[in-house]
Coordinates of C-alpha atoms in Angstrom, one line a residue:
M1489 CA -88.4 91.1 0.7
R1490 CA -87.6 94.2 -1.3
T1491 CA -85.6 94.7 -4.6
K1492 CA -83.0 96.6 -3.2
Q1493 CA -79.7 94.4 -3.4
L1494 CA -78.3 91.6 -5.5
F1495 CA -78.0 88.1 -4.1
S1496 CA -74.7 86.3 -4.6
I1497 CA -76.0 83.1 -6.3
I1498 CA -74.5 79.7 -5.6
L1499 CA -75.6 77.0 -8.0
L1500 CA -74.6 73.5 -6.9
A1501 CA -74.7 70.3 -8.8
A1502 CA -77.8 67.9 -7.9
A1503 CA -75.3 65.4 -6.6
V1504 CA -73.9 68.0 -4.3
T1505 CA -77.1 69.7 -2.9
A1506 CA -78.3 66.3 -1.4
C1507 CA -75.2 66.2 0.8
Q1508 CA -74.9 67.2 4.3
E1509 CA -73.5 70.7 5.0
G1510 CA -70.1 70.0 6.1
P1511 CA -68.6 67.3 8.2
A1512 CA -70.6 66.7 11.3
D1513 CA -69.0 67.8 14.7
Q1514 CA -69.1 64.5 16.9
N1515 CA -68.8 66.6 20.1
L1516 CA -71.3 69.3 18.9
P1517 CA -73.2 70.2 22.2
A1518 CA -76.9 70.1 22.2
G1519 CA -78.6 73.7 21.9
E1520 CA -76.5 75.1 19.1
L1521 CA -78.9 77.6 17.0
V1522 CA -80.1 76.2 13.8
R1523 CA -79.0 78.9 11.1
I1524 CA -79.9 79.0 7.4
S1525 CA -77.9 80.8 4.8
P1526 CA -80.5 81.4 1.9
V1527 CA -79.7 81.0 -1.7
I1528 CA -82.5 82.0 -4.0
T1529 CA -81.8 80.2 -7.4
K1530 CA -82.5 81.7 -11.0
V1531 CA -83.2 85.2 -9.8
T1532 CA -80.9 88.1 -9.7
E1533 CA -83.3 90.9 -8.3
V1534 CA -84.3 90.3 -4.9
N1535 CA -82.7 89.7 -1.5
F1536 CA -84.2 89.1 2.1
E1537 CA -84.0 92.0 4.2
D1538 CA -83.5 92.0 8.2
G1539 CA -86.6 91.3 9.8
D1540 CA -88.0 88.8 7.0
R1541 CA -89.2 85.6 8.4
I1542 CA -89.3 82.0 7.2
G1543 CA -91.2 79.1 8.6
L1544 CA -88.7 76.1 9.1
S1545 CA -89.6 72.4 9.7
I1546 CA -87.1 69.7 10.4
L1547 CA -88.0 66.1 10.0
K1548 CA -85.8 63.5 11.8
D1549 CA -86.5 59.7 11.1
G1550 CA -89.9 60.7 9.4
T1551 CA -91.3 62.7 12.3
Y1552 CA -91.2 66.4 13.1
Y1553 CA -88.1 67.6 15.4
A1554 CA -89.3 71.0 14.7
E1555 CA -92.6 72.2 12.9
N1556 CA -93.1 75.7 11.5
Q1557 CA -90.4 77.4 13.7
P1558 CA -90.1 81.0 12.8
L1559 CA -86.4 82.3 11.8
S1560 CA -85.7 85.9 11.1
F1561 CA -83.3 87.3 8.7
A1562 CA -80.3 89.4 9.9
D1563 CA -76.7 89.7 8.6
G1564 CA -77.1 87.4 5.7
E1565 CA -78.8 84.5 7.8
F1566 CA -82.0 83.2 9.2
S1567 CA -82.0 82.3 12.8
G1568 CA -84.3 82.2 15.8
A1569 CA -84.7 80.3 19.1
L1570 CA -84.6 76.7 17.2
T1571 CA -81.6 74.6 18.2
W1572 CA -80.1 71.5 17.0
Y1573 CA -81.0 68.1 18.4
A1574 CA -78.1 66.5 20.3
E1575 CA -77.3 63.5 17.9
A1576 CA -74.8 65.3 15.9
T1577 CA -74.3 62.5 13.2
Q1578 CA -78.2 61.8 12.7
A1579 CA -79.3 63.4 9.5
S1580 CA -82.7 65.2 9.0
D1581 CA -84.8 66.9 6.2
L1582 CA -85.2 70.5 6.2
I1583 CA -88.5 72.3 4.6
A1584 CA -88.6 76.1 4.6
Y1585 CA -91.1 78.9 3.1
Y1586 CA -91.6 82.6 3.2
P1587 CA -93.6 84.5 4.0
Y1588 CA -94.0 83.0 7.5
S1589 CA -97.6 82.2 8.8
E1590 CA -98.4 81.5 12.4
A1591 CA -101.2 79.5 11.2
G1592 CA -98.6 77.0 9.8
A1593 CA -96.8 75.9 6.6
P1594 CA -99.5 76.5 4.0
E1595 CA -101.4 73.7 2.5
T1596 CA -103.3 76.2 0.2
F1597 CA -102.1 79.8 -0.8
A1598 CA -103.8 82.8 -2.5
V1599 CA -102.2 86.0 -4.0
Q1600 CA -103.5 89.4 -3.0
T1601 CA -106.0 91.1 -5.3
D1602 CA -104.4 94.5 -4.5
Q1603 CA -100.7 94.3 -4.8
T1604 CA -100.2 98.0 -5.3
S1605 CA -98.1 97.9 -1.9
D1606 CA -97.5 95.2 0.4
G1607 CA -99.9 92.9 -1.2
Y1608 CA -97.1 92.2 -3.9
E1609 CA -94.7 91.0 -1.3
A1610 CA -97.3 89.0 0.5
S1611 CA -98.1 87.3 -2.8
D1612 CA -94.5 85.9 -3.5
L1613 CA -94.6 82.3 -2.2
I1614 CA -90.9 81.1 -1.9
A1615 CA -89.7 77.8 -0.5
G1616 CA -86.7 75.3 -0.2
T1617 CA -85.9 71.9 0.7
K1618 CA -82.8 70.1 1.8
T1619 CA -82.1 66.5 2.6
G1620 CA -79.4 64.7 4.6
V1621 CA -78.6 67.4 7.0
T1622 CA -76.6 67.1 10.1
P1623 CA -76.3 69.6 12.9
S1624 CA -73.5 72.1 12.3
V1625 CA -72.0 75.1 14.2
T1626 CA -72.1 76.7 10.6
A1627 CA -75.1 78.0 8.8
V1628 CA -76.8 75.6 6.6
T1629 CA -76.8 76.6 2.9
M1630 CA -80.4 76.2 1.5
Q1631 CA -81.8 76.9 -1.8
F1632 CA -85.1 78.6 -2.4
K1633 CA -87.2 79.0 -5.4
H1634 CA -90.3 81.1 -6.4
L1635 CA -93.5 78.8 -6.6
L1636 CA -95.6 81.3 -8.4
T1637 CA -95.5 83.4 -11.5
K1638 CA -94.5 87.1 -12.0
I1639 CA -96.0 89.3 -14.8
L1640 CA -93.9 92.4 -15.7
L1641 CA -95.7 95.0 -17.6
T1642 CA -93.7 97.8 -19.5
I1643 CA -95.9 100.7 -20.8
D1644 CA -94.8 103.1 -23.6
N1645 CA -97.2 105.8 -23.1
Q1646 CA -97.6 108.2 -26.1
S1647 CA -101.3 109.4 -25.2
G1648 CA -100.7 112.6 -23.4
S1649 CA -102.8 111.2 -20.7
A1650 CA -101.0 109.9 -17.2
I1651 CA -101.4 106.2 -16.6
T1652 CA -102.9 105.7 -12.9
S1653 CA -103.2 102.1 -12.7
A1654 CA -102.7 98.7 -14.3
R1655 CA -105.0 95.5 -13.6
L1656 CA -104.9 91.9 -14.9
S1657 CA -108.2 89.9 -15.2
G1658 CA -108.9 86.2 -15.9
A1659 CA -106.7 84.4 -13.4
R1660 CA -107.5 82.0 -10.5
L1661 CA -105.7 83.3 -7.4
S1662 CA -105.8 80.3 -5.1
A1663 CA -103.5 77.0 -5.1
D1664 CA -102.9 73.9 -3.2
V1665 CA -99.4 73.7 -2.0
D1666 CA -97.0 70.8 -1.6
L1667 CA -94.0 72.4 -0.1
A1668 CA -92.0 69.0 0.2
N1669 CA -92.0 68.8 -3.6
L1670 CA -91.8 72.8 -4.1
S1671 CA -94.9 72.6 -6.3
V1672 CA -98.3 74.3 -6.4
A1673 CA -101.6 73.5 -8.2
V1674 CA -104.1 76.1 -9.2
N1675 CA -107.6 75.8 -7.7
E1676 CA -109.7 75.1 -10.7
S1677 CA -112.9 75.5 -8.9
A1678 CA -112.0 79.1 -7.7
A1679 CA -113.5 82.1 -9.7
A1680 CA -111.3 84.2 -11.8
Q1681 CA -110.7 87.6 -10.1
D1682 CA -108.9 90.9 -10.8
V1683 CA -105.4 91.7 -9.6
T1684 CA -104.3 95.5 -9.3
M1685 CA -100.5 95.3 -10.2
Q1686 CA -97.8 97.2 -8.2
A1687 CA -96.1 100.2 -9.8
V1688 CA -92.4 99.6 -10.0
T1689 CA -92.3 103.0 -11.9
A1690 CA -95.6 104.9 -11.8
G1691 CA -96.9 105.3 -15.3
S1692 CA -94.2 103.1 -17.1
Q1693 CA -93.7 99.7 -15.3
Y1694 CA -95.9 97.6 -13.2
R1695 CA -95.6 94.0 -11.7
A1696 CA -97.9 91.1 -10.2
I1697 CA -97.7 87.8 -8.8
I1698 CA -100.2 85.2 -9.7
I1699 CA -100.7 81.4 -9.4
P1700 CA -99.3 79.1 -12.2
Q1701 CA -101.9 78.2 -14.8
N1702 CA -103.0 78.1 -18.2
T1703 CA -105.2 81.1 -19.1
A1704 CA -105.7 84.2 -21.2
L1705 CA -105.4 87.2 -19.1
T1706 CA -106.9 90.7 -19.9
L1707 CA -104.9 93.7 -19.3
T1708 CA -106.5 97.1 -18.4
V1709 CA -104.7 100.3 -18.1
T1710 CA -106.4 103.4 -16.5
T1711 CA -105.7 106.9 -17.4
N1712 CA -106.3 110.1 -15.6
T1713 CA -109.0 110.9 -17.9
G1714 CA -110.9 108.0 -16.6
K1715 CA -110.5 105.7 -19.6
N1716 CA -110.1 102.1 -19.2
L1717 CA -108.0 100.7 -22.0
E1718 CA -108.5 96.9 -22.3
Q1719 CA -106.5 94.4 -24.2
K1720 CA -106.9 90.5 -24.0
L1721 CA -103.7 88.7 -24.1
A1722 CA -102.9 85.4 -25.8
A1723 CA -103.5 82.2 -23.9
A1724 CA -100.4 80.9 -22.2
E1725 CA -99.3 78.3 -19.9
L1726 CA -97.8 80.2 -16.8
K1727 CA -95.1 78.1 -15.2
A1728 CA -93.9 78.2 -11.5
G1729 CA -91.0 80.7 -11.1
G1730 CA -91.6 82.1 -14.6
Q1731 CA -91.6 85.7 -15.5
Y1732 CA -93.7 86.7 -18.3
T1733 CA -93.1 90.3 -19.9
V1734 CA -95.7 92.4 -21.6
E1735 CA -94.9 95.4 -23.5
A1736 CA -97.8 97.8 -24.1
T1737 CA -98.1 100.9 -26.0
V1738 CA -100.9 103.6 -25.6
I1739 CA -101.4 106.0 -28.2
D1740 CA -104.3 108.3 -28.3
D1741 CA -106.1 106.6 -25.8
E1742 CA -105.9 103.1 -27.6
L1743 CA -103.7 100.3 -25.9
S1744 CA -101.9 97.7 -28.1
V1745 CA -99.7 94.9 -26.8
A1746 CA -96.2 93.8 -28.2
I1747 CA -93.8 91.1 -27.4
S1748 CA -90.6 91.2 -25.2
G1749 CA -88.6 88.7 -23.7
E1750 CA -85.5 89.9 -21.8
I1751 CA -84.6 88.0 -18.5
S1752 CA -85.2 90.3 -15.8
G1753 CA -85.0 88.2 -12.4
W1754 CA -87.0 84.9 -12.1
I1755 CA -86.7 82.4 -15.0
D1756 CA -87.5 84.0 -18.4
E1757 CA -90.4 81.9 -19.7
G1758 CA -90.9 83.9 -22.9
Q1759 CA -93.4 86.6 -23.8
I1760 CA -97.1 87.2 -24.0
G1761 CA -98.6 89.1 -26.8
S1762 CA -102.0 90.2 -27.7
E1763 CA -104.9 87.8 -28.5
D1764 CA -105.0 89.7 -31.8
Q1765 CA -101.4 88.5 -32.6
P1766 CA -100.9 85.4 -30.4
E1767 CA -97.5 83.8 -30.3
E1768 CA -97.4 80.9 -32.5
E1769 CA -96.8 77.7 -30.6
V1770 CA -94.1 75.1 -31.9
Q1771 CA -95.6 71.6 -32.8
F1772 CA -94.6 69.2 -30.2
E1773 CA -95.9 65.5 -30.0
E1774 CA -94.1 63.2 -27.9
Y1775 CA -94.3 59.2 -28.4
D1776 CA -92.6 56.2 -26.9
G1777 CA -89.0 56.2 -28.2
Y1778 CA -89.3 59.4 -30.1
F1779 CA -90.8 63.0 -30.4
I1780 CA -91.7 65.3 -33.2
Y1781 CA -90.6 68.8 -32.6
D1782 CA -91.4 71.5 -35.3
G1783 CA -91.9 68.8 -37.9
V1784 CA -88.6 66.9 -37.3
T1785 CA -88.6 63.4 -35.6
Y1786 CA -86.1 63.0 -32.9
P1787 CA -85.4 59.5 -31.5
T1788 CA -85.2 59.2 -27.7
V1789 CA -83.1 56.7 -25.5
T1790 CA -83.8 55.8 -22.0
L1791 CA -80.5 55.1 -20.1
T1792 CA -79.9 52.6 -17.3
N1793 CA -80.1 55.4 -14.6
G1794 CA -83.4 56.2 -15.8
S1795 CA -82.8 59.5 -17.7
V1796 CA -84.2 60.1 -21.2
W1797 CA -82.1 61.9 -23.8
M1798 CA -82.7 63.0 -27.4
A1799 CA -80.6 60.3 -29.5
K1800 CA -79.9 63.1 -32.3
N1801 CA -78.8 66.7 -32.2
L1802 CA -81.2 69.5 -32.3
S1803 CA -81.9 71.2 -35.7
Y1804 CA -84.8 73.4 -34.3
L1805 CA -84.3 77.0 -35.8
P1806 CA -85.7 79.6 -33.3
D1807 CA -87.7 82.4 -34.7
G1808 CA -85.9 85.6 -35.8
H1809 CA -82.6 83.7 -36.5
T1810 CA -80.9 83.0 -39.8
P1811 CA -78.1 80.4 -39.7
S1812 CA -74.6 81.7 -40.6
A1813 CA -72.4 79.8 -43.0
D1814 CA -69.2 81.9 -42.8
G1815 CA -69.5 82.7 -39.1
A1816 CA -68.7 86.4 -40.0
D1817 CA -71.8 87.6 -38.3
P1818 CA -71.4 86.8 -34.7
D1819 CA -75.0 88.2 -34.0
A1820 CA -76.3 85.2 -36.0
H1821 CA -75.9 82.9 -32.9
V1822 CA -77.0 79.9 -35.0
F1823 CA -74.6 78.5 -37.3
Y1824 CA -74.8 75.7 -40.2
P1825 CA -73.1 72.3 -39.6
Y1826 CA -69.9 71.6 -41.5
E1827 CA -67.5 69.0 -42.8
L1828 CA -63.7 69.1 -42.6
V1829 CA -61.8 69.5 -46.0
N1830 CA -58.4 67.8 -46.5
D1831 CA -56.4 69.0 -49.6
G1832 CA -55.0 65.5 -49.9
G1833 CA -58.0 63.5 -49.4
S1834 CA -57.9 61.5 -46.3
P1835 CA -56.5 63.2 -43.3
A1836 CA -52.8 62.9 -42.6
S1837 CA -52.2 65.4 -39.7
I1838 CA -54.1 66.4 -36.5
N1839 CA -55.7 69.5 -38.1
A1840 CA -57.8 69.7 -41.4
S1841 CA -56.7 72.3 -43.9
S1842 CA -60.3 73.9 -44.1
A1843 CA -64.1 73.4 -43.5
R1844 CA -67.2 73.9 -45.5
A1845 CA -70.5 74.5 -44.3
L1846 CA -73.3 72.1 -45.0
T1847 CA -76.6 74.0 -45.9
D1848 CA -78.6 71.1 -47.3
A1849 CA -81.6 70.0 -45.4
E1850 CA -80.4 66.5 -45.2
S1851 CA -77.1 67.4 -43.2
I1852 CA -79.0 69.8 -41.1
E1853 CA -81.4 67.4 -39.9
E1854 CA -78.6 64.4 -39.5
M1855 CA -76.0 66.7 -37.6
G1856 CA -78.0 69.7 -36.1
Y1857 CA -77.4 73.2 -36.1
L1858 CA -74.6 74.9 -33.9
Y1859 CA -75.9 77.3 -31.6
D1860 CA -74.3 79.8 -29.0
A1861 CA -75.5 80.6 -25.5
Y1862 CA -77.7 83.5 -26.7
A1863 CA -79.6 81.3 -28.9
I1864 CA -80.1 78.3 -26.7
F1865 CA -81.4 80.2 -24.0
G1866 CA -83.1 82.7 -26.2
V1867 CA -81.7 86.1 -24.6
K1868 CA -79.8 89.1 -25.5
E1869 CA -77.5 89.4 -22.6
I1870 CA -75.5 87.1 -20.5
S1871 CA -73.6 88.9 -17.7
Q1872 CA -72.1 88.3 -14.2
D1873 CA -75.6 89.1 -12.7
N1874 CA -77.4 86.2 -14.5
I1875 CA -74.7 83.7 -15.6
H1876 CA -76.1 81.3 -13.0
N1877 CA -79.7 81.8 -14.0
F1878 CA -80.1 79.4 -16.5
E1879 CA -79.4 75.9 -14.6
G1880 CA -82.2 73.4 -15.9
A1881 CA -83.6 76.0 -18.2
Q1882 CA -85.9 74.7 -21.1
G1883 CA -84.2 77.0 -23.5
I1884 CA -84.9 75.9 -27.3
C1885 CA -85.7 72.3 -26.0
P1886 CA -89.2 71.2 -26.3
P1887 CA -91.8 71.6 -23.4
G1888 CA -91.0 68.9 -20.6
W1889 CA -87.4 68.8 -21.6
H1890 CA -84.5 71.0 -20.7
V1891 CA -80.9 71.9 -21.7
P1892 CA -78.7 69.5 -19.5
T1893 CA -77.1 70.7 -16.5
R1894 CA -73.5 70.0 -15.6
A1895 CA -74.8 67.4 -13.2
D1896 CA -76.7 65.4 -16.1
F1897 CA -73.4 65.1 -17.9
F1898 CA -71.4 64.5 -15.0
A1899 CA -73.8 61.6 -14.5
L1900 CA -72.7 60.2 -17.8
C1901 CA -69.1 60.8 -18.1
G1902 CA -67.9 61.0 -14.4
L1903 CA -65.3 63.5 -14.9
S1904 CA -65.7 67.3 -14.7
N1905 CA -63.8 70.4 -14.0
K1906 CA -64.6 72.3 -10.7
D1907 CA -67.4 74.6 -10.2
D1908 CA -67.2 78.2 -8.9
S1909 CA -68.8 77.7 -5.5
G1910 CA -65.3 77.7 -3.8
E1911 CA -66.1 74.1 -2.3
E1912 CA -64.6 72.2 -5.1
T1913 CA -61.0 71.8 -5.8
G1914 CA -59.4 70.3 -8.8
N1915 CA -61.2 67.9 -11.1
Q1916 CA -64.4 66.1 -9.9
T1917 CA -64.8 62.3 -10.7
D1918 CA -67.4 59.7 -10.2
A1919 CA -66.4 56.1 -11.0
G1920 CA -69.9 55.1 -10.8
A1921 CA -71.0 57.4 -13.8
L1922 CA -72.6 55.3 -16.7
F1923 CA -70.0 55.7 -19.3
Y1924 CA -67.0 56.1 -17.0
N1925 CA -64.0 54.0 -18.1
E1926 CA -61.2 53.5 -15.5
T1927 CA -58.4 53.4 -18.2
Y1928 CA -59.8 56.6 -19.8
K1929 CA -60.4 58.2 -16.2
G1930 CA -63.5 59.5 -17.6
G1931 CA -66.4 58.8 -20.0
K1932 CA -65.6 56.8 -23.0
W1933 CA -66.9 58.0 -26.4
T1934 CA -67.5 54.5 -27.6
L1935 CA -69.8 53.6 -24.6
Y1936 CA -72.2 56.3 -25.4
N1937 CA -73.0 54.8 -28.7
E1938 CA -73.0 51.4 -27.3
A1939 CA -76.0 52.6 -25.2
G1940 CA -77.8 54.2 -28.1
W1941 CA -76.9 57.8 -27.4
N1942 CA -75.6 58.3 -30.7
Y1943 CA -72.9 60.7 -30.0
G1944 CA -72.2 62.5 -33.4
L1945 CA -68.7 64.0 -34.5
V1946 CA -69.8 67.3 -35.5
G1947 CA -67.4 69.7 -34.3
C1948 CA -68.0 73.2 -32.9
R1949 CA -67.3 76.7 -33.8
Q1950 CA -65.4 79.3 -31.6
V1951 CA -65.2 83.1 -31.8
T1952 CA -61.7 84.8 -32.6
G1953 CA -60.6 88.2 -33.4
S1954 CA -61.2 91.7 -31.9
S1955 CA -64.4 93.2 -31.0
D1956 CA -64.9 95.0 -34.4
S1957 CA -63.7 91.9 -36.5
R1958 CA -65.2 88.9 -34.6
I1959 CA -65.7 85.8 -36.4
Y1960 CA -66.8 82.2 -35.3
K1961 CA -64.2 79.7 -36.7
Y1962 CA -64.4 76.2 -37.4
S1963 CA -62.7 73.8 -35.2
L1964 CA -60.2 72.0 -37.5
T1965 CA -59.0 69.5 -35.2
Q1966 CA -59.7 65.9 -36.7
L1967 CA -59.5 62.3 -36.1
W1968 CA -56.5 60.6 -37.9
S1969 CA -54.3 57.6 -37.2
G1970 CA -52.1 59.8 -34.9
N1971 CA -55.0 60.3 -32.4
S1972 CA -57.5 57.6 -32.9
S1973 CA -57.9 53.9 -33.6
M1974 CA -61.2 54.3 -35.4
A1975 CA -60.2 54.5 -38.9
E1976 CA -64.0 54.7 -40.0
H1977 CA -64.3 58.1 -38.3
Y1978 CA -61.0 59.6 -39.7
G1979 CA -61.7 63.2 -41.1
K1980 CA -64.4 63.8 -38.4
P1981 CA -64.2 66.6 -36.1
A1982 CA -62.0 65.5 -33.0
L1983 CA -63.0 68.6 -30.6
N1984 CA -66.9 68.4 -29.8
Y1985 CA -68.5 70.4 -27.2
I1986 CA -72.2 70.3 -26.1
M1987 CA -73.3 73.1 -24.1
S1988 CA -75.1 72.6 -20.7
S1989 CA -77.2 75.2 -18.9
T1990 CA -74.8 75.5 -15.9
G1991 CA -72.8 78.7 -16.0
Y1992 CA -69.5 79.2 -14.5
Q1993 CA -67.4 82.5 -13.8
S1994 CA -63.5 82.1 -13.7
S1995 CA -61.6 83.9 -11.0
V1996 CA -60.6 86.6 -13.6
G1997 CA -64.3 86.9 -14.6
T1998 CA -64.5 85.2 -17.8
L1999 CA -68.1 83.7 -18.1
Q2000 CA -68.7 80.4 -19.4
F2001 CA -71.0 77.3 -19.5
F2002 CA -69.9 73.8 -18.4
S2003 CA -70.1 71.9 -21.7
Q2004 CA -69.4 67.9 -22.3
M2005 CA -66.2 67.6 -24.4
T2006 CA -64.5 64.9 -26.6
T2007 CA -60.5 64.4 -26.4
F2008 CA -59.0 62.1 -28.7
T2009 CA -55.2 61.2 -28.4
S2010 CA -52.9 58.2 -28.7
V2011 CA -54.0 57.8 -24.8
Y2012 CA -57.6 57.9 -25.7
P2013 CA -57.9 56.7 -29.2
E2014 CA -61.6 55.9 -28.6
G2015 CA -62.4 59.4 -27.4
R2016 CA -62.4 60.5 -23.6
V2017 CA -65.3 62.4 -22.5
N2018 CA -65.5 65.0 -19.8
V2019 CA -67.1 68.1 -18.5
A2020 CA -65.1 71.3 -19.3
Y2021 CA -65.7 75.1 -19.6
A2022 CA -66.8 76.6 -22.8
T2023 CA -66.8 80.3 -23.5
L2024 CA -69.8 82.5 -24.6
G2025 CA -68.1 82.5 -27.9
T2026 CA -68.6 78.7 -28.6
A2027 CA -71.3 77.5 -30.8
T2028 CA -72.2 73.8 -30.1
P2029 CA -74.9 71.2 -30.8
V2030 CA -77.7 70.9 -28.3
R2031 CA -78.9 67.7 -26.8
C2032 CA -82.0 67.8 -24.6
V2033 CA -82.8 65.6 -21.6
K2034 CA -86.1 64.9 -20.4
D2035 CA -87.3 66.7 -17.0

């Protein structure tokens, strides 16, 4: 695998990925080649190249039909000598991994200590699984993910001496592997070893892959004068599939480490600073029925499908952000909650006359802030290359929780716009969703609250104006007697988005995120809920769901 070309990323909802790959051919002859079309999720910088090999196992009825069969990559697909079984309607489970080993699928794995050349590629353990697959004349689309951790080092060299190498110390380099569950566990009994990093650009950028673990790494940069400049990094919980960026500055043969956090491939899991200035951890304590995050208590609710949700909107303020009251600074990315203002007192029309930001602590804790996608995911850029990288991301949620996916919301309301995979047409419905109502042909807002979800009516803000005069305006649509039967909520915002982590790119290239949305009309007087598209210029509340 080399970093030469971009993958075309396809993110499928969880309810879809478990299904078989297209309709089975009842007359499929035995001997059709098994072909795999790989999709690497949450990554933008790598692609398999011709000649790369994976190991594939197929389990049918709990036993191996094929075990560790090598398939080679060519023309966008993996294939080899392996053929499908004759039972065309019988489903099986697929497990694949890269790089291929003739010794068999790895139960343990160790990264290379010297990653200056081929050792980097040999250290990148990638795997994928898929269930409910039947033989097909077409290639089976299979999602792969990185199981290890990537460290990316950028050096600003102002010393006058050339940088010749970079090395990481303090990490255990072996792990136990569970391919079926796409997980690894560091071998705690192994001794820590050094890893010599690969130069992406000699003297300025280096990278290495290590085992996910909780550790405090030490960075050593060597100059052509023979000096070893050393800096211990802050302890960090390095996650599987995560990329951690370190920015180092060399001045007069001294090394200092700063913090950086751009997404550049993999899953951006934040930044690692020096031990002298460690990144401050946000307080998080979890209990039965609630958790405390950055000093604020959030009740939680366990729904009948087993999912666990926050029962209150997030009011966490990420470092470096100052909430905006007037919305005139689109770079604020975080906005105060608001209330609608009606000149004549009680609402008498579909739109309020104006709105007022609520900056007091009590309102913020009750209603939460409004965040755009940049604040939710902690990134500076969202583009066509990374719009699909955020699926299931933790974002500004606490550890062990994530920004809901489209599938998470769809399981609640049962009505969603189509995705951009090309495999869905028109609205998607699931009458078995938790809060689906046949009359509403989607979720019903009141059913959420009956279950303890505490669905607030706090509105949203949406950007308008030209590039040089953009402003996040309040949504002034409100509940009133013309669109709702719930008089106790008249005057509250009727248009409510809650953003998901699932990206969407329209046919004309518009970048959006699926979001749960409310609609109040005379037909839906108690509020219909569905999953719709929200542009990047939409600021919404955040609800986190437990991993």
